């Protein structure tokens, strides 16, 4: 069976006992090879200011916080990029809070740098990255207009935005009730516009934030519907909510191991005909990471030897040696990839400058 209905996916998401093992075993027939990929990156938060205030967020900072990153200078960014270059990183992951320039402190800093808005600044940061380092930019900064995405496409090898969930009901929960940018209609529009513009794209869902199994299924189908039309989704992240003391949702239960097994298995089977990678963040699943390879996951995502995961600061990356050992012990081979998957490295998806640089990196990888 390659065409999975919503009822099929719900059966997987609600599976118990031996049915779980049966569905897990089904994923093996769709695996193309025994390769598990990762991207060696540097994680650079350009600003920690954000208009959203999610109940599970460890990234957003108050503008009054003296420790907050209001806006990094180009010099600071270039210094981090050069260090990453020495460590062989090839992806520059730029994150920044959504519509951060709506905050006066950020806009003031932008004006001091000679910019009117965040998008133009990010475009120049990405261009600097392309001009002065070997790294490829990958930007993830929330929702963007079609026009903004069009600008960012010219200087990014790939981009990303987590859908998280397609249910508007979560906008009423502590999860998203103070986060206008998490409206799923806005998120789906951004993901769709990225498809229209032919931007190689990463998205995914977050589980354990108050959703039902039906809402998980609906979210996966929403992503699939967009990808079936545009073909730009290169990987889907299945990310588990993790509780930390300093968040509003500190008392919420984390999803169980079985919740993750069911969801990774369901995603693998639903996208088995789509040539889309399924990614599980290894730093959020240290003790159970290998299990997800047996559920069909084939990518660890970005892993950095030089920077922390600023979205999940209490969950350090495994070393690449550790990741290699985890992968090989489960019977798979770990290989490095670029932030853009190979099927997108052509003139249909990249402009001439990005294509030339990406092909050069690919040749020397």
Coordinates of C-alpha atoms in Angstrom, one line a residue:
X1 CA 0.0 0.0 0.0
X2 CA 1.5 3.4 -1.0
X3 CA -1.6 5.6 -0.9
X4 CA -2.4 6.0 2.7
X5 CA -5.8 7.5 3.7
X6 CA -6.5 9.5 6.8
X7 CA -8.1 6.4 8.3
X8 CA -4.9 4.5 7.7
X9 CA -2.7 7.2 9.3
X10 CA -5.1 7.4 12.3
X11 CA -4.8 3.7 12.7
X12 CA -1.0 4.0 12.9
X13 CA -1.2 7.0 15.3
X14 CA -3.5 5.0 17.6
X15 CA -1.8 1.6 17.2
X16 CA -1.2 -0.6 20.1
X17 CA 0.5 -3.9 20.9
X18 CA 1.8 -5.9 17.9
X19 CA 0.2 -3.5 15.4
X20 CA 2.9 -0.9 16.2
X21 CA 5.7 -3.4 15.2
X22 CA 3.7 -4.3 12.1
X23 CA 3.6 -0.7 10.9
X24 CA 7.2 -0.1 11.8
X25 CA 8.2 -3.1 9.7
X26 CA 6.3 -1.6 6.8
X27 CA 8.6 1.4 6.6
X28 CA 11.6 -0.8 5.7
X29 CA 10.2 -1.6 2.2
X30 CA 10.2 2.1 1.3
X31 CA 13.8 2.9 2.5
X32 CA 15.9 3.6 -0.6
X33 CA 19.2 2.7 1.1
X34 CA 20.8 2.5 4.6
X35 CA 22.1 6.0 4.6
X36 CA 21.2 8.5 7.3
X37 CA 22.1 12.1 6.6
X38 CA 23.0 15.2 8.6
X39 CA 24.1 18.7 7.8
X40 CA 27.1 20.2 9.6
X41 CA 26.0 23.7 10.4
X42 CA 26.5 26.8 12.5
X43 CA 23.4 28.0 14.3
X44 CA 23.3 31.8 14.4
X45 CA 20.4 33.7 16.0
X46 CA 20.4 37.2 14.4
X47 CA 18.0 38.4 17.1
X48 CA 16.1 36.8 19.9
X49 CA 13.2 39.3 19.8
X50 CA 9.9 37.9 18.4
X51 CA 6.3 39.0 18.2
X52 CA 5.1 35.5 19.2
X53 CA 5.1 34.3 22.8
X54 CA 4.6 30.5 22.6
X55 CA 4.0 28.6 25.8
X56 CA 6.9 26.2 25.1
X57 CA 9.5 28.6 23.8
X58 CA 13.1 28.8 25.0
X59 CA 14.2 31.1 22.2
X60 CA 12.3 34.4 22.6
X61 CA 13.7 37.1 24.9
X62 CA 12.3 40.2 26.4
X63 CA 13.8 43.3 24.8
X64 CA 14.5 44.6 28.3
X65 CA 16.6 41.6 29.1
X66 CA 20.2 42.6 29.2
X67 CA 21.3 39.2 28.0
X68 CA 19.0 39.3 24.9
X69 CA 20.5 39.4 21.4
X70 CA 18.8 42.5 20.0
X71 CA 20.5 42.3 16.6
X72 CA 23.9 41.0 15.7
X73 CA 26.3 43.1 13.7
X74 CA 27.6 41.9 10.4
X75 CA 31.1 41.7 12.0
X76 CA 29.8 39.5 14.7
X77 CA 28.1 37.2 12.2
X78 CA 31.1 37.0 10.0
X79 CA 33.3 36.1 12.9
X80 CA 31.0 33.2 13.8
X81 CA 30.9 32.1 10.1
X82 CA 34.7 32.1 9.9
X83 CA 35.0 29.9 13.0
X84 CA 32.4 27.5 11.5
X85 CA 34.4 27.4 8.3
X86 CA 37.4 26.2 10.1
X87 CA 35.4 23.3 11.5
X88 CA 34.2 22.4 8.1
X89 CA 30.6 23.6 8.4
X90 CA 28.8 24.1 5.2
X91 CA 25.4 25.4 6.4
X92 CA 24.7 28.8 8.0
X93 CA 21.4 28.5 9.8
X94 CA 20.1 32.0 10.4
X95 CA 17.2 32.2 12.9
X96 CA 15.4 35.3 14.1
X97 CA 12.1 36.0 15.8
X98 CA 9.1 36.6 13.6
X99 CA 8.6 40.3 12.7
X100 CA 11.3 41.3 15.2
X101 CA 11.5 44.7 13.5
X102 CA 8.1 45.6 15.0
X103 CA 9.9 46.1 18.3
X104 CA 11.3 49.6 18.6
X105 CA 14.7 48.4 19.9
X106 CA 15.3 46.2 16.9
X107 CA 14.1 48.8 14.4
X108 CA 16.4 51.4 16.0
X109 CA 19.3 49.0 15.7
X110 CA 18.4 48.3 12.1
X111 CA 18.3 52.0 11.3
X112 CA 21.7 52.4 12.9
X113 CA 23.0 49.8 10.5
X114 CA 21.3 51.6 7.6
X115 CA 18.3 49.3 7.1
X116 CA 14.5 49.9 7.3
X117 CA 13.5 46.3 7.9
X118 CA 14.7 42.9 9.0
X119 CA 14.3 41.2 5.6
X120 CA 16.7 43.5 3.8
X121 CA 19.2 43.0 6.6
X122 CA 18.9 39.3 6.4
X123 CA 19.3 39.4 2.6
X124 CA 22.6 41.3 3.0
X125 CA 23.8 38.9 5.8
X126 CA 23.1 35.9 3.5
X127 CA 24.9 37.7 0.6
X128 CA 27.9 38.3 2.8
X129 CA 27.9 34.6 3.7
X130 CA 28.0 33.7 0.1
X131 CA 30.6 36.2 -0.8
X132 CA 33.0 35.7 2.1
X133 CA 32.7 32.1 3.2
X134 CA 32.1 28.6 1.8
X135 CA 28.9 28.2 3.7
X136 CA 25.4 28.1 2.2
X137 CA 22.7 30.2 4.0
X138 CA 19.5 28.6 5.3
X139 CA 17.1 31.1 6.9
X140 CA 14.2 30.4 9.3
X141 CA 12.5 33.4 10.7
X142 CA 8.8 32.7 10.8
X143 CA 6.1 33.8 8.2
X144 CA 7.1 36.0 5.3
X145 CA 5.2 37.7 2.5
X146 CA 5.5 36.4 -1.0
X147 CA 7.7 39.5 -1.8
X148 CA 10.0 38.9 1.1
X149 CA 10.4 35.2 0.2
X150 CA 11.2 36.2 -3.3
X151 CA 14.1 38.4 -2.0
X152 CA 15.3 35.7 0.4
X153 CA 15.2 33.0 -2.3
X154 CA 18.0 34.8 -4.2
X155 CA 20.5 34.3 -1.4
X156 CA 19.4 31.1 0.4
X157 CA 20.1 27.6 -0.8
X158 CA 17.1 26.5 1.2
X159 CA 14.7 27.8 3.8
X160 CA 12.4 26.5 6.5
X161 CA 9.3 27.0 8.7
X162 CA 7.7 24.6 11.1
X163 CA 4.0 24.2 10.5
X164 CA 3.8 22.8 14.1
X165 CA 0.1 22.0 13.7
X166 CA -2.7 22.8 11.3
X167 CA -5.3 23.1 14.0
X168 CA -6.6 26.6 14.8
X169 CA -7.8 25.2 18.1
X170 CA -4.3 25.3 19.5
X171 CA -4.5 29.1 19.2
X172 CA -6.8 29.0 22.2
X173 CA -4.3 27.1 24.4
X174 CA -1.2 28.3 26.2
X175 CA 0.7 26.8 23.2
X176 CA -0.2 29.6 20.9
X177 CA -2.7 31.9 22.5
X178 CA -0.1 34.8 22.5
X179 CA 1.4 34.0 19.2
X180 CA -0.5 35.5 16.2
X181 CA 2.2 34.2 13.8
X182 CA 1.4 30.6 14.7
X183 CA -2.0 30.9 13.0
X184 CA -1.9 27.8 10.8
X185 CA -3.5 29.7 7.9
X186 CA -0.5 32.1 7.8
X187 CA 2.0 29.2 8.1
X188 CA 0.4 27.2 5.4
X189 CA 0.3 30.3 3.1
X190 CA 4.1 30.9 3.7
X191 CA 4.9 27.2 3.0
X192 CA 2.7 27.4 -0.2
X193 CA 4.3 30.6 -1.4
X194 CA 7.7 29.0 -0.9
X195 CA 6.5 26.2 -3.2
X196 CA 5.3 28.7 -5.8
X197 CA 8.7 30.3 -5.7
X198 CA 10.6 27.0 -5.9
X199 CA 12.4 27.3 -2.6
X200 CA 13.7 24.0 -1.3
X201 CA 12.0 23.8 2.0
X202 CA 12.0 22.2 5.5
X203 CA 8.9 22.0 7.6
X204 CA 7.5 19.8 10.2
X205 CA 5.2 19.2 13.2
X206 CA 5.6 19.6 16.9
X207 CA 3.9 16.9 19.0
X208 CA 2.9 17.1 22.7
X209 CA 1.6 20.6 22.6
X210 CA -2.1 19.8 23.2
X211 CA -3.0 18.3 19.8
X212 CA -5.1 15.2 19.2
X213 CA -4.1 12.3 17.0
X214 CA -6.6 13.5 14.4
X215 CA -4.9 16.9 14.3
X216 CA -1.5 15.3 13.8
X217 CA -2.9 13.4 10.9
X218 CA -4.5 16.6 9.5
X219 CA -1.2 18.4 9.8
X220 CA 0.7 15.8 7.9
X221 CA -1.9 15.7 5.2
X222 CA -1.8 19.5 5.0
X223 CA 1.9 19.4 4.3
X224 CA 1.5 16.5 1.8
X225 CA -1.2 18.4 -0.1
X226 CA 1.1 21.4 -0.6
X227 CA 4.1 19.2 -1.5
X228 CA 2.1 17.2 -4.0
X229 CA 1.4 20.4 -5.9
X230 CA 4.9 22.0 -5.7
X231 CA 7.4 19.3 -4.8
X232 CA 9.6 21.7 -2.7
X233 CA 9.4 20.0 0.7
X234 CA 12.8 18.3 1.1
X235 CA 12.4 17.1 4.7
X236 CA 9.8 16.9 7.4
X237 CA 10.8 17.3 11.1
X238 CA 9.0 15.3 13.7
X239 CA 9.8 17.3 16.9
X240 CA 8.8 16.4 20.4
X241 CA 7.9 19.0 23.0
X242 CA 10.4 19.0 25.8
X243 CA 9.6 20.6 29.2
X244 CA 12.0 23.0 30.9
X245 CA 11.5 25.0 34.1
X246 CA 11.4 28.5 32.6
X247 CA 8.6 28.0 30.1
X248 CA 4.9 28.6 30.6
X249 CA 4.1 25.0 29.8
X250 CA 6.7 23.6 32.3
X251 CA 4.1 21.3 33.8
X252 CA 2.8 19.9 30.6
X253 CA 3.6 16.2 30.0
X254 CA 6.1 15.4 27.3
X255 CA 5.0 13.0 24.5
X256 CA 5.8 9.4 25.2
X257 CA 8.3 7.3 23.3
X258 CA 5.3 5.5 21.7
X259 CA 3.8 8.8 20.7
X260 CA 7.0 9.5 18.8
X261 CA 7.3 6.0 17.3
X262 CA 3.7 6.2 16.0
X263 CA 4.2 9.7 14.5
X264 CA 7.5 9.0 12.8
X265 CA 6.1 5.8 11.4
X266 CA 3.0 7.5 10.2
X267 CA 4.9 10.3 8.5
X268 CA 7.3 7.8 6.9
X269 CA 4.5 5.8 5.4
X270 CA 2.4 8.8 4.3
X271 CA 5.3 10.4 2.5
X272 CA 6.7 7.1 1.1
X273 CA 5.8 8.0 -2.4
X274 CA 7.1 11.6 -2.2
X275 CA 10.9 11.4 -1.8
X276 CA 10.7 13.5 1.3
X277 CA 13.2 12.8 4.2
X278 CA 11.9 12.3 7.7
X279 CA 14.0 14.0 10.4
X280 CA 14.1 13.6 14.2
X281 CA 16.3 15.9 16.2
X282 CA 18.8 13.7 18.0
X283 CA 19.5 16.2 20.8
X284 CA 15.9 15.9 22.0
X285 CA 16.0 12.1 21.9
X286 CA 19.4 11.1 23.2
X287 CA 18.4 7.7 24.6
X288 CA 15.8 6.8 22.0
X289 CA 17.2 8.3 18.8
X290 CA 18.1 4.9 17.3
X291 CA 14.5 3.7 17.5
X292 CA 13.4 6.3 15.1
X293 CA 15.7 5.0 12.4
X294 CA 13.8 1.7 12.7
X295 CA 10.6 3.7 12.2
X296 CA 11.8 5.1 8.9
X297 CA 13.5 8.4 9.8
X298 CA 16.5 9.0 7.5
X299 CA 17.9 12.3 8.6
X300 CA 19.3 13.9 11.8
X301 CA 19.0 17.5 10.6
X302 CA 21.5 20.2 11.3
X303 CA 24.2 19.3 13.9
X304 CA 26.8 21.8 14.9
X305 CA 30.3 21.3 16.2
X306 CA 30.5 25.0 17.1
X307 CA 27.2 26.4 18.3
X308 CA 24.4 25.3 20.6
X309 CA 20.7 24.7 19.6
X310 CA 19.3 28.1 20.6
X311 CA 15.8 26.8 20.3
X312 CA 16.5 24.0 22.7
X313 CA 19.4 25.3 24.8
X314 CA 19.1 22.6 27.5
X315 CA 19.6 19.9 24.9
X316 CA 23.2 19.9 23.6
X317 CA 24.0 18.3 20.2
X318 CA 25.6 14.9 20.2
X319 CA 29.2 14.9 18.9
X320 CA 29.5 13.7 15.4
X321 CA 31.4 10.7 16.6
X322 CA 28.5 9.9 19.0
X323 CA 26.0 10.3 16.2
X324 CA 28.1 8.1 13.9
X325 CA 28.2 5.4 16.6
X326 CA 24.5 5.6 17.2
X327 CA 23.8 5.3 13.5
X328 CA 26.2 2.5 12.7
X329 CA 25.1 0.5 15.8
X330 CA 21.5 0.5 14.4
X331 CA 22.8 -0.8 11.1
X332 CA 23.0 2.4 9.1
X333 CA 25.6 4.6 7.6
X334 CA 26.0 8.3 8.5
X335 CA 26.8 10.7 5.7
X336 CA 27.0 14.4 5.5
X337 CA 24.6 16.4 3.2
X338 CA 24.3 20.0 2.3
X339 CA 21.3 22.1 3.6
X340 CA 19.8 21.7 0.1
X341 CA 19.1 18.1 -1.0
X342 CA 20.7 16.9 -4.3
X343 CA 17.6 16.7 -6.3
X344 CA 17.2 20.5 -6.0
X345 CA 20.7 21.3 -7.1
X346 CA 19.9 22.5 -10.6
X347 CA 18.8 25.7 -12.4
X348 CA 15.1 25.0 -11.8
X349 CA 15.6 25.7 -8.1
X350 CA 18.7 27.8 -7.8
X351 CA 19.9 31.0 -9.5
X352 CA 23.3 30.8 -11.3
X353 CA 25.4 32.1 -8.3
X354 CA 23.8 29.7 -5.8
X355 CA 24.0 26.8 -8.2
X356 CA 27.7 27.4 -8.9
X357 CA 28.6 27.6 -5.2
X358 CA 26.4 24.6 -4.3
X359 CA 27.9 22.4 -7.1
X360 CA 31.4 23.4 -5.9
X361 CA 30.6 22.3 -2.4
X362 CA 29.0 19.1 -3.5
X363 CA 32.0 18.2 -5.6
X364 CA 34.4 18.7 -2.6
X365 CA 32.1 17.0 0.0

